[in-house]
Coordinates of C-alpha atoms in Angstrom, one line a residue:
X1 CA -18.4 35.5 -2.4
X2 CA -20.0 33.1 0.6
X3 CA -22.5 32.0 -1.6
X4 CA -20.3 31.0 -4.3
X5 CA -18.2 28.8 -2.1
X6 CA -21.5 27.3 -0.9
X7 CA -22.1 26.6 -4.4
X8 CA -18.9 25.2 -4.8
X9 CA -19.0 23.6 -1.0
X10 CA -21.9 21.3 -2.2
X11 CA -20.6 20.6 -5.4
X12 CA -18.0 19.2 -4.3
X13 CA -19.1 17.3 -1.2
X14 CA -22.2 16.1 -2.4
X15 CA -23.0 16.5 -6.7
X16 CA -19.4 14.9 -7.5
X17 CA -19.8 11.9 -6.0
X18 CA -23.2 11.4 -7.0
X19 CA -22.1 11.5 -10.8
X20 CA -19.2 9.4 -10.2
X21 CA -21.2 6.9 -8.3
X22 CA -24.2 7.2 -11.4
X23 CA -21.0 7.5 -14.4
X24 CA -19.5 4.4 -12.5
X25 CA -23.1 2.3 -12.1
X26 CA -23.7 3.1 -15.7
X27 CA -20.6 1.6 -17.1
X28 CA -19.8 -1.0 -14.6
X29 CA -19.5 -4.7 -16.0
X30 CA -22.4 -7.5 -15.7
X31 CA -20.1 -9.1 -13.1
X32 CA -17.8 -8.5 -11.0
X33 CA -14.4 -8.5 -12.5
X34 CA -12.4 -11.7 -11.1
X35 CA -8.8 -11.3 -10.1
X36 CA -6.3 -14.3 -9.9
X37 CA -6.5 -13.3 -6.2
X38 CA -10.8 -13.5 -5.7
X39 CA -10.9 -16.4 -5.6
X40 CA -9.0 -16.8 -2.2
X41 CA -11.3 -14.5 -0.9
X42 CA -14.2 -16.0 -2.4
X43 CA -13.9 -19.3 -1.0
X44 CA -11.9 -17.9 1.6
X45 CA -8.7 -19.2 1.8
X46 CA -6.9 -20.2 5.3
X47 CA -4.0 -17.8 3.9
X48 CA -6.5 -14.4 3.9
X49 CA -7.6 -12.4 6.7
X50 CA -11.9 -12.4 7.8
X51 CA -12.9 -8.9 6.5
X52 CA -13.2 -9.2 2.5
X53 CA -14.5 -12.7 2.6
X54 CA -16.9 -12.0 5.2
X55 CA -18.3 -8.7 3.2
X56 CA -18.1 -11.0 -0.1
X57 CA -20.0 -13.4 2.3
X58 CA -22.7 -11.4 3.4
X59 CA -23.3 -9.4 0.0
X60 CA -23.9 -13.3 -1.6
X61 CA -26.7 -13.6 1.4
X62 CA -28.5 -10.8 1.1
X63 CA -28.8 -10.4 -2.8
X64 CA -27.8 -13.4 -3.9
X65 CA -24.4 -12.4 -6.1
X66 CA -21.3 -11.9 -5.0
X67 CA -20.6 -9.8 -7.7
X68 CA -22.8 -7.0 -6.4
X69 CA -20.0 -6.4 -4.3
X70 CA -19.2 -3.5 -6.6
X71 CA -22.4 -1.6 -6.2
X72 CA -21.2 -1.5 -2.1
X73 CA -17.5 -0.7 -3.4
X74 CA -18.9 2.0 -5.3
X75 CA -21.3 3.3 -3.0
X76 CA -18.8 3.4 0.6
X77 CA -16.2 4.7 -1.7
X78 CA -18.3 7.7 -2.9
X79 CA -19.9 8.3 0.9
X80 CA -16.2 7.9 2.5
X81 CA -14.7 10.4 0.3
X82 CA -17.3 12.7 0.5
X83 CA -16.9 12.9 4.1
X84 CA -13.5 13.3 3.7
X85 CA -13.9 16.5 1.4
X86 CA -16.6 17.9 4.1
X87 CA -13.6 18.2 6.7
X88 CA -11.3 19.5 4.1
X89 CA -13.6 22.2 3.6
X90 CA -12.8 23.6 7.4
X91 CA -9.6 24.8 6.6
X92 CA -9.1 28.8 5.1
X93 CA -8.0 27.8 1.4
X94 CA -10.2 24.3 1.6
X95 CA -10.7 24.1 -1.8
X96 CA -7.0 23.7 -2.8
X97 CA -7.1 20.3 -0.8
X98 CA -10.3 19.7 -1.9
X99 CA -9.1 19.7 -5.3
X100 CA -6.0 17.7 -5.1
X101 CA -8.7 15.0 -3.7
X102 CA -11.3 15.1 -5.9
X103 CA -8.9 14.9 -8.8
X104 CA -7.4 11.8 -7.4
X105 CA -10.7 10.2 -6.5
X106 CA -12.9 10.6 -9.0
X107 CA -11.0 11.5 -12.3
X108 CA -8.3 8.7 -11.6
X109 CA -9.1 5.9 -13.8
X110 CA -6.8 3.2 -12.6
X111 CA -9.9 3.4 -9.6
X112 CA -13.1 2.5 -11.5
X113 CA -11.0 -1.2 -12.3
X114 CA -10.5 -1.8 -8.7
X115 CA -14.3 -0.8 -8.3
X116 CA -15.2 -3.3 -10.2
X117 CA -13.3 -6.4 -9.4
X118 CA -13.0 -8.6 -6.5
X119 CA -10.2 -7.4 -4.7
X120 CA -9.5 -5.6 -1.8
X121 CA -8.2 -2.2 -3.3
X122 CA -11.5 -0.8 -3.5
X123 CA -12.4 -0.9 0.6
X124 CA -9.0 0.0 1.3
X125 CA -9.2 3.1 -0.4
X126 CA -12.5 4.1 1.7
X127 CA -11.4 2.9 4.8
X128 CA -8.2 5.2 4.3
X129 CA -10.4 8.2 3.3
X130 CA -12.1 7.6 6.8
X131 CA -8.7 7.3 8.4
X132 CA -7.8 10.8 7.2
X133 CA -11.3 12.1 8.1
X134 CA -10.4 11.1 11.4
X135 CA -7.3 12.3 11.2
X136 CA -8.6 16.4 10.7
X137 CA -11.1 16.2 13.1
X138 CA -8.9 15.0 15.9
X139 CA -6.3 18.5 14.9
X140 CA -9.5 20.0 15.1
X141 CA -10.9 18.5 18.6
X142 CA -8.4 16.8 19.6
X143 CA -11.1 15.7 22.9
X144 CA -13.3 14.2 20.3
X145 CA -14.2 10.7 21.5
X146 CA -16.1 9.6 18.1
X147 CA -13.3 10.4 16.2
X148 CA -11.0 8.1 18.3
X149 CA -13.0 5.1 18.2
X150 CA -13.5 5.7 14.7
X151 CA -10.3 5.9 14.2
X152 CA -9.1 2.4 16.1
X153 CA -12.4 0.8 14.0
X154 CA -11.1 1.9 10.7
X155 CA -7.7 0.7 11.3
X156 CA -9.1 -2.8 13.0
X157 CA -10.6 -3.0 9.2
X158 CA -7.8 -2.0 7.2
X159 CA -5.7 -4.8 8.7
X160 CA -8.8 -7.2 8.2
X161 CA -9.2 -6.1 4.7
X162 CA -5.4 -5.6 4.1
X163 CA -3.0 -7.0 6.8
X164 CA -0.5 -4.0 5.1
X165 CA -2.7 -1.9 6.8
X166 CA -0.9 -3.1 9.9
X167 CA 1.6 0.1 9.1
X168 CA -1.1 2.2 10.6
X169 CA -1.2 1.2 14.0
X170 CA 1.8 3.5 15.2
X171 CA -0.5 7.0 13.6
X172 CA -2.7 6.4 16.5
X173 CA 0.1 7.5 19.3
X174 CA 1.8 9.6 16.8
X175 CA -1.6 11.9 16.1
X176 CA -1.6 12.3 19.7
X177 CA 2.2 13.5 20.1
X178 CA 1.4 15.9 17.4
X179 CA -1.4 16.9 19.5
X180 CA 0.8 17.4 22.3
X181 CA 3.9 18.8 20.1
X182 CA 1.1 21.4 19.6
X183 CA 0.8 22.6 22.9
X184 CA -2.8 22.1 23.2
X185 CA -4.5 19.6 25.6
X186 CA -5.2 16.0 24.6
X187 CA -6.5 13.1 27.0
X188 CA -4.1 9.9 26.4
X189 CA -7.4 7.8 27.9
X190 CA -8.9 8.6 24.6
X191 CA -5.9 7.3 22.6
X192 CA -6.3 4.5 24.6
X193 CA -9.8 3.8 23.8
X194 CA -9.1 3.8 20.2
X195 CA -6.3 1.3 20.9
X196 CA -9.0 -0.7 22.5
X197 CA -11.5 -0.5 19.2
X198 CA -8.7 -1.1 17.0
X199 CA -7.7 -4.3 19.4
X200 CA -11.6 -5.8 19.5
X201 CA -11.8 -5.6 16.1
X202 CA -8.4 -7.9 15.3
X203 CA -10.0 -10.3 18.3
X204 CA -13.4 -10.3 16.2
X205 CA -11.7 -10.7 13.1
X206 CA -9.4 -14.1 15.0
X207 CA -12.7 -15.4 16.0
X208 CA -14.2 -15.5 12.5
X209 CA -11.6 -16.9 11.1
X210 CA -11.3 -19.6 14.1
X211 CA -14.7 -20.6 13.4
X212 CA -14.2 -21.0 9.7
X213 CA -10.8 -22.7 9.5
X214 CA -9.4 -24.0 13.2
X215 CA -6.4 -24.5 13.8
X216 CA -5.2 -23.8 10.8
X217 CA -2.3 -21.7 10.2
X218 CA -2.0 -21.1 6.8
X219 CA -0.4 -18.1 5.3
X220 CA 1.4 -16.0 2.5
X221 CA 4.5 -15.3 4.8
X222 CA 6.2 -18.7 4.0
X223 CA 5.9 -18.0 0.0
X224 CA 6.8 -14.3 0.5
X225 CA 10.2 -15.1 2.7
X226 CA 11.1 -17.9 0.2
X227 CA 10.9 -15.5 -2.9
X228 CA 12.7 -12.7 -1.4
X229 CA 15.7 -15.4 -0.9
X230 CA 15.8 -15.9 -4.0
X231 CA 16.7 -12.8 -5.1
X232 CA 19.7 -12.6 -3.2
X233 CA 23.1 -14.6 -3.5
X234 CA 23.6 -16.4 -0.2
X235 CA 26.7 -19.0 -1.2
X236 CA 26.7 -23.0 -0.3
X237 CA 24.1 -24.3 2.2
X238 CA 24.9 -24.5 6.3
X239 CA 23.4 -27.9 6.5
X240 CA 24.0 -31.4 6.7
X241 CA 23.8 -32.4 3.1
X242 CA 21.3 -34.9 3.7
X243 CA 18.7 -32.2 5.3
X244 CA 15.6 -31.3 2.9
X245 CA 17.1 -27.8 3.4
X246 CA 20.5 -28.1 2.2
X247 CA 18.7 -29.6 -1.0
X248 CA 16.4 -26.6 -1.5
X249 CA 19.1 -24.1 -0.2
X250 CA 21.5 -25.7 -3.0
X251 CA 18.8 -25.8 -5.9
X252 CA 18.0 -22.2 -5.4
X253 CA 20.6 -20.8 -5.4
X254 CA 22.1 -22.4 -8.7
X255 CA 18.3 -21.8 -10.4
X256 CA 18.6 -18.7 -9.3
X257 CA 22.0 -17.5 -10.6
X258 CA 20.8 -16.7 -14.3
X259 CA 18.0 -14.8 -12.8
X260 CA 20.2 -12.4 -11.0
X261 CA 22.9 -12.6 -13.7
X262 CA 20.3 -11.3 -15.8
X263 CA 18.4 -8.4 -13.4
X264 CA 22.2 -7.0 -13.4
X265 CA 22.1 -6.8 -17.1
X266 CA 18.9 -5.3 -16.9
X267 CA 19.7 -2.5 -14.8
X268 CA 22.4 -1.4 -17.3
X269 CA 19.9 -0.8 -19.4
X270 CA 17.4 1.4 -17.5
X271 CA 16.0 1.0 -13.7
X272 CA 12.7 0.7 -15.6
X273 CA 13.1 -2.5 -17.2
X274 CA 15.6 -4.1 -14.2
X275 CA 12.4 -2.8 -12.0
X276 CA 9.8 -4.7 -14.4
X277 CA 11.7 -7.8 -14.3
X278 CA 12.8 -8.1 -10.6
X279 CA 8.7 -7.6 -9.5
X280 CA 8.0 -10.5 -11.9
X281 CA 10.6 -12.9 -10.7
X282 CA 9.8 -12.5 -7.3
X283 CA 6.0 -13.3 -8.1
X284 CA 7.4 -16.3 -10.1
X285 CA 9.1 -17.7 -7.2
X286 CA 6.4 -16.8 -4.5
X287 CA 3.4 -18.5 -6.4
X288 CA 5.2 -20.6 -9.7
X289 CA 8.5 -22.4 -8.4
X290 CA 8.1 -25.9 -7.6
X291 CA 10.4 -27.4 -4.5
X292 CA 11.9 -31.3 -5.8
X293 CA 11.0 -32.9 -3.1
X294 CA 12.0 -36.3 -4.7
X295 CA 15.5 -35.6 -3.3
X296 CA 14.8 -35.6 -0.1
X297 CA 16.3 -38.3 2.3
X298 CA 13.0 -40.4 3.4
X299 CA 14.2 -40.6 7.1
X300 CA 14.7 -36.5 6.7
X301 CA 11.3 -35.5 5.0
X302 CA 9.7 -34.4 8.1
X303 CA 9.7 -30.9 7.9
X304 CA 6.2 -29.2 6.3
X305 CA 7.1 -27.2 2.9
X306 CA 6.4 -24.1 4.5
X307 CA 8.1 -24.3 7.2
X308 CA 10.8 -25.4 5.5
X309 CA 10.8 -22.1 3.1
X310 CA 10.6 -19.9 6.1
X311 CA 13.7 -21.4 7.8
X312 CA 15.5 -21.9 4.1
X313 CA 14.5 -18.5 3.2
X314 CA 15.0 -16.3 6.9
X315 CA 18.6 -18.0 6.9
X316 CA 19.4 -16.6 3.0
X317 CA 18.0 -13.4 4.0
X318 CA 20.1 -13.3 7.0
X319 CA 23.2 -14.5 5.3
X320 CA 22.7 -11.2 2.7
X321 CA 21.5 -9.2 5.3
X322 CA 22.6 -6.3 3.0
X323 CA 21.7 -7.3 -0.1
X324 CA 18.0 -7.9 1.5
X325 CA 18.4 -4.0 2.4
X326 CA 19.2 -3.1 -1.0
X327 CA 15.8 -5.4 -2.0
X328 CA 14.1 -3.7 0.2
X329 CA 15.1 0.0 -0.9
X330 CA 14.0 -1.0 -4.4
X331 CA 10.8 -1.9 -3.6
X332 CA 10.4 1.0 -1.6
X333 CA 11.5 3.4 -4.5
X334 CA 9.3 1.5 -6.9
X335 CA 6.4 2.2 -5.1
X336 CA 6.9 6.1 -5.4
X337 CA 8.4 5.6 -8.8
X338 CA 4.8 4.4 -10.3
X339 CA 4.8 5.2 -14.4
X340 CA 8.3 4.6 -14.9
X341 CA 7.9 1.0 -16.5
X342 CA 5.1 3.4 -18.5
X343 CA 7.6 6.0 -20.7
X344 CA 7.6 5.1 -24.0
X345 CA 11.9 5.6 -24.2
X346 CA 12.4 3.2 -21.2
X347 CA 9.8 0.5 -22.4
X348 CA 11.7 0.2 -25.6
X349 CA 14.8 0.1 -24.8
X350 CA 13.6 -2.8 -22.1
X351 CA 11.5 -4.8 -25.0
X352 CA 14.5 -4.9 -26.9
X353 CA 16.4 -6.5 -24.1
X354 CA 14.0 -8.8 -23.0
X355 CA 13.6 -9.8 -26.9
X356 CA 17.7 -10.4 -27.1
X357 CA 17.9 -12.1 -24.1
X358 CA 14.8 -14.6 -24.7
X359 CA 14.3 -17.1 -23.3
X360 CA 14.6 -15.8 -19.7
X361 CA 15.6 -18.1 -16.9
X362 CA 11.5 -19.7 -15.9
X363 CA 10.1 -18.1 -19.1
X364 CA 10.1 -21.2 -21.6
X365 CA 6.1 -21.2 -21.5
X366 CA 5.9 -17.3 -20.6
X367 CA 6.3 -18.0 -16.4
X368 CA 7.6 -15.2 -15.8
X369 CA 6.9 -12.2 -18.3
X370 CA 4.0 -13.5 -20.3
X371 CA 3.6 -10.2 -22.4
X372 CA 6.1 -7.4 -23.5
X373 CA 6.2 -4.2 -21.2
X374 CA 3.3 -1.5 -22.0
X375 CA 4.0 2.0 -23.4
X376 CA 1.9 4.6 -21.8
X377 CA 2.5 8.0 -22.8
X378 CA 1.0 9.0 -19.1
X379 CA 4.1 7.4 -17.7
X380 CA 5.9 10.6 -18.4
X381 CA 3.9 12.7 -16.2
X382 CA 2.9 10.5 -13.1
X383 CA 6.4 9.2 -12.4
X384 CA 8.3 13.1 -12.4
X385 CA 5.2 13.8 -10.0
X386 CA 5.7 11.0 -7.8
X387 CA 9.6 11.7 -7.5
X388 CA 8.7 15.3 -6.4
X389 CA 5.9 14.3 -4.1
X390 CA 8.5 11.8 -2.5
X391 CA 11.0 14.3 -2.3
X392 CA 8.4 16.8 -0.6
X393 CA 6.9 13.7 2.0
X394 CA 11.4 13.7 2.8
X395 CA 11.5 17.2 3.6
X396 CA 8.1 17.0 5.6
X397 CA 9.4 14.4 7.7
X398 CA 12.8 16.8 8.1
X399 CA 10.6 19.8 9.3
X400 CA 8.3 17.6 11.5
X401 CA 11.4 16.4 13.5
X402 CA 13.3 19.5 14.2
X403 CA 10.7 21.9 14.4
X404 CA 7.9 19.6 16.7
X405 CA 8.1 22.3 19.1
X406 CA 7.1 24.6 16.7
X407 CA 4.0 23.1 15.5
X408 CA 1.8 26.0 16.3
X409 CA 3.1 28.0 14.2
X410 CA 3.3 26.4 11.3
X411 CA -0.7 25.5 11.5
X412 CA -3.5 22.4 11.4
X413 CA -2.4 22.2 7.7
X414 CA 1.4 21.1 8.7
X415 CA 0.3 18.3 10.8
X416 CA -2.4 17.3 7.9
X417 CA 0.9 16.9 5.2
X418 CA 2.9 15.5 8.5
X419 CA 0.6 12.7 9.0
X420 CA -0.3 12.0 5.8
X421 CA 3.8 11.6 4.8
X422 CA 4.3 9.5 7.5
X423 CA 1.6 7.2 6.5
X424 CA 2.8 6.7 3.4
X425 CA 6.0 6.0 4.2
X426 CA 4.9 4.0 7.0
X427 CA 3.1 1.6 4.2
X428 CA 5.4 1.8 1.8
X429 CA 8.4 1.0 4.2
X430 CA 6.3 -2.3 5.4
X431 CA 5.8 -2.8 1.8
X432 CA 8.7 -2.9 0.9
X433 CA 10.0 -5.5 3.7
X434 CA 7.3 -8.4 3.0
X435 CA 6.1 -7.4 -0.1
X436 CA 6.8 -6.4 -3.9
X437 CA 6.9 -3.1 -4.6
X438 CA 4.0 -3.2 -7.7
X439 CA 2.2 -0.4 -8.7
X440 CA -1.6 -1.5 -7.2
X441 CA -0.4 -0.7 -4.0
X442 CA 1.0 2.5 -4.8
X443 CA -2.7 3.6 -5.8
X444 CA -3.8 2.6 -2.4
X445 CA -1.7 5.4 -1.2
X446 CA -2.8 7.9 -3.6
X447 CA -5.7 10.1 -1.6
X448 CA -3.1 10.5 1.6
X449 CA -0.2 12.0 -1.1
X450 CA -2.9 14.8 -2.7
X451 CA -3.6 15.3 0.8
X452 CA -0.1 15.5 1.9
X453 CA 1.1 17.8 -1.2
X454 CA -2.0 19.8 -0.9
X455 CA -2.2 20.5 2.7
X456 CA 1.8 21.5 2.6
X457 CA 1.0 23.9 -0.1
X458 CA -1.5 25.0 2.3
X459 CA 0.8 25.7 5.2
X460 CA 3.1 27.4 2.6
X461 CA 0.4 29.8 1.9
X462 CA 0.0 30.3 5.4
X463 CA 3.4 31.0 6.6
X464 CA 4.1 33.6 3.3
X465 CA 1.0 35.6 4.5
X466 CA 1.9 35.7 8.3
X467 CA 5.8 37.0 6.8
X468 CA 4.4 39.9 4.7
X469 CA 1.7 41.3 7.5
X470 CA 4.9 41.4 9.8
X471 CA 6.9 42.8 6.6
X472 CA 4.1 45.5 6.1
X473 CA 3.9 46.2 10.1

């Protein structure tokens, strides 16, 4: 029996991600595959964070391509996730988590694409399998020092890499109240020291970009605030009439009433299509909608563009306040409802809508929806699996908060799903309030929710054998 898990033991930790990494190498493109998005990280945009651009930077230097970017990808995915598999391993019943992570990892292949393009996804996903490495150790050795700087470093690159990955910062004083919750002993000047990793990374990362770009403040939030206002229905204007902002307050929201005229329509249909249409609107308006600034009054045009979107867009948002709530609860549903604008019934049925209604508000020269929704038959599995593991992340959360006391009881594995739940909701959530809820970011969250799911199964296992030896006594 020990010798077949050691067969098993290396199989999994080690020969799996060597044939992923060779079976991914093998059928990987000439180039790199190049994203509307590379090329802000490419040429590094004022609007983007230090950490891809500086790893697209410094693979250029040292072989001369940037599109040997994916061989790295590949390689600190494969090495990441083994070493997350290596700590799932210490637990009795390893191989159930194991499992859930391997399938997700290496037999997912909405991955390799990611792999092999210029975007962020693909360090992301390692620098979260690292994350949750940490994360075992520390409910293992809760004293362990590496693992806390590691920890605070991985998390200083997420938000370099991704500034979503600023959701994680609370998980480094909530793994230490689940420490404590556990009754065992933890040392807060080592959750301070990771605080202090994860803060001298963000300072490296301020510095780079200093030295690159100065002064300059550029950034997504403007066009992200602006969009989300458009989606909501905020009445007449609370300025002067001859303010720039009464003009673009006023112009929005009478461009805009056909669009949200139409997403109601949609959602009598199906959630699918309404879903489908809503993400691509709010792209549209973010990136494609063009402010006429011709009507401004010349003794009034003072006020940047972007700053006039922010204070436009923050006041709409404001003014809905609950209609932004209700934005914001989509987006967080469609992130765990990936594969529903995937079944076959629901794409029809949202084709043939999108057919009778054409042409949609923006989508003269195909703005907005430039091809018809995509019928995956795959869609009918994932998104049932993604309600339940929602659901089960819900109830996690539920038992976490009136049983914390308990903790011990319920085992390492509990505190694994615990953490992992929280995480994802924790990105989702943040997500959901300055972003759109699209199904690339879902993935991004995929190896914590086999974790999560598996780990929980775990502690189930667990508890049912401690009730039938005291059943039995």
């Amino acid at each position: 029996m020990k010798s077949r898990i050691n067969v098993l033991y290396l199989t999994s930790v080690y020969f799996v991600p060597l044939i992923y990494f060779c079976f991914a190498i093998l059928f990987s493109p000439e180039t790199a595959l190049l994203e509307p998005d590379s090329s802000g990280y490419i040429h590094f945009s004022p609007s983007r964070t230090a950490g891809y651009p500086v790893l697209l930077s410094s693979v250029a230097l040292v072989t001369g391509d940037v599109s040997n970017v994916v061989f790295f990808q590949i390689i600190l995915f494969c090495v990441c996730v083994s070493f997350l598999l290596k700590r799932c391993w210490s637990f009795e019943f390893g191989w159930l988590m194991v499992s859930a992570v391997s399938v997700v990892s290496f037999f997912n292949p909405f991955f390799l694409k990611y792999h092999y393009s210029v975007l962020t996804e693909s360090v992301f996903f390692s620098l979260i399998a690292i994350i949750l490495t940490c994360f075992i150790d520390l409910f293992r050795s809760p004293k362990n020092r590496k693992s806390w700087i590691v920890l605070g470093g991985c998390i200083g690159c997420a938000v370099l890499v991704r500034p979503v990955g600023i959701s994680f910062i609370p998980l480094i004083p909530i793994i230490f109240l689940l420490i404590y919750f556990e009754k065992r002993p933890g040392n807060w000047k080592m959750m301070v020291s990771s605080i202090v990793v994860f803060c001298s990374f963000i300072l490296i990362g301020q510095v780079v970009k200093y030295s690159f770009h100065g002064d300059n403040k550029e950034s997504l939030f403007p066009l992200v605030v602006f969009a989300k206002s458009a989606l909501v229905e905020a009445g007449p204007a609370p300025y002067l009439t001859n303010d720039p902002r009464y003009v673009v307050w006023s112009d929005l929201e009478n461009d805009t009433e056909q669009v949200r005229e139409i997403l109601k329509q949609a959602k009598d249909v199906n959630f699918a299509v309404e879903q489908y249409l809503r993400q691509n609107y709010e792209v549209f308006f973010q990136f494609q909608y063009e402010i006429d600034t011709e009507k401004f009054s010349k003794e009034k045009n003072y006020i940047s563009i972007d700053d006039l979107k922010v204070d436009v867009g923050m006041h709409r948002l404001m003014r809905s306040f609950p209609q932004y709530l209700g934005l914001i609860a989509k987006n967080y549903l469609d992130l765990w409802g990936i594969g529903a604008a995937m079944i076959p019934a629901f794409v029809d049925d949202g084709n043939y809508f999108i057919e009778r209604n054409a042409p949609l508000p923006f989508n003269e020269n195909g703005g907005v929806v430039s091809e018809e929704m995509s019928a995956r038959a795959i869609g009918i599995f994932i998104y049932p699996l993604m309600m339940a593991a929602w659901v089960l992340s819900i109830i996690i959360i539920i038992l976490g908060v009136f049983f914390r006391r308990n903790y011990a009881h319920f085992g390492k594995s509990f505190n694994i799903s615990l953490i992992c739940s929280l995480m994802v909701n924790g990105n989702f959530l943040f997500i959901s309030i300055i972003g759109v809820g699209v199904a690339r970011y879902s993935l991004e969250m995929m190896i914590p929710i086999s974790l999560m799911v598996s780990s929980f199964i775990l502690c189930l296992f667990k508890v049912c054998s401690r009730i039938n030896k005291v059943t039995d006594v």
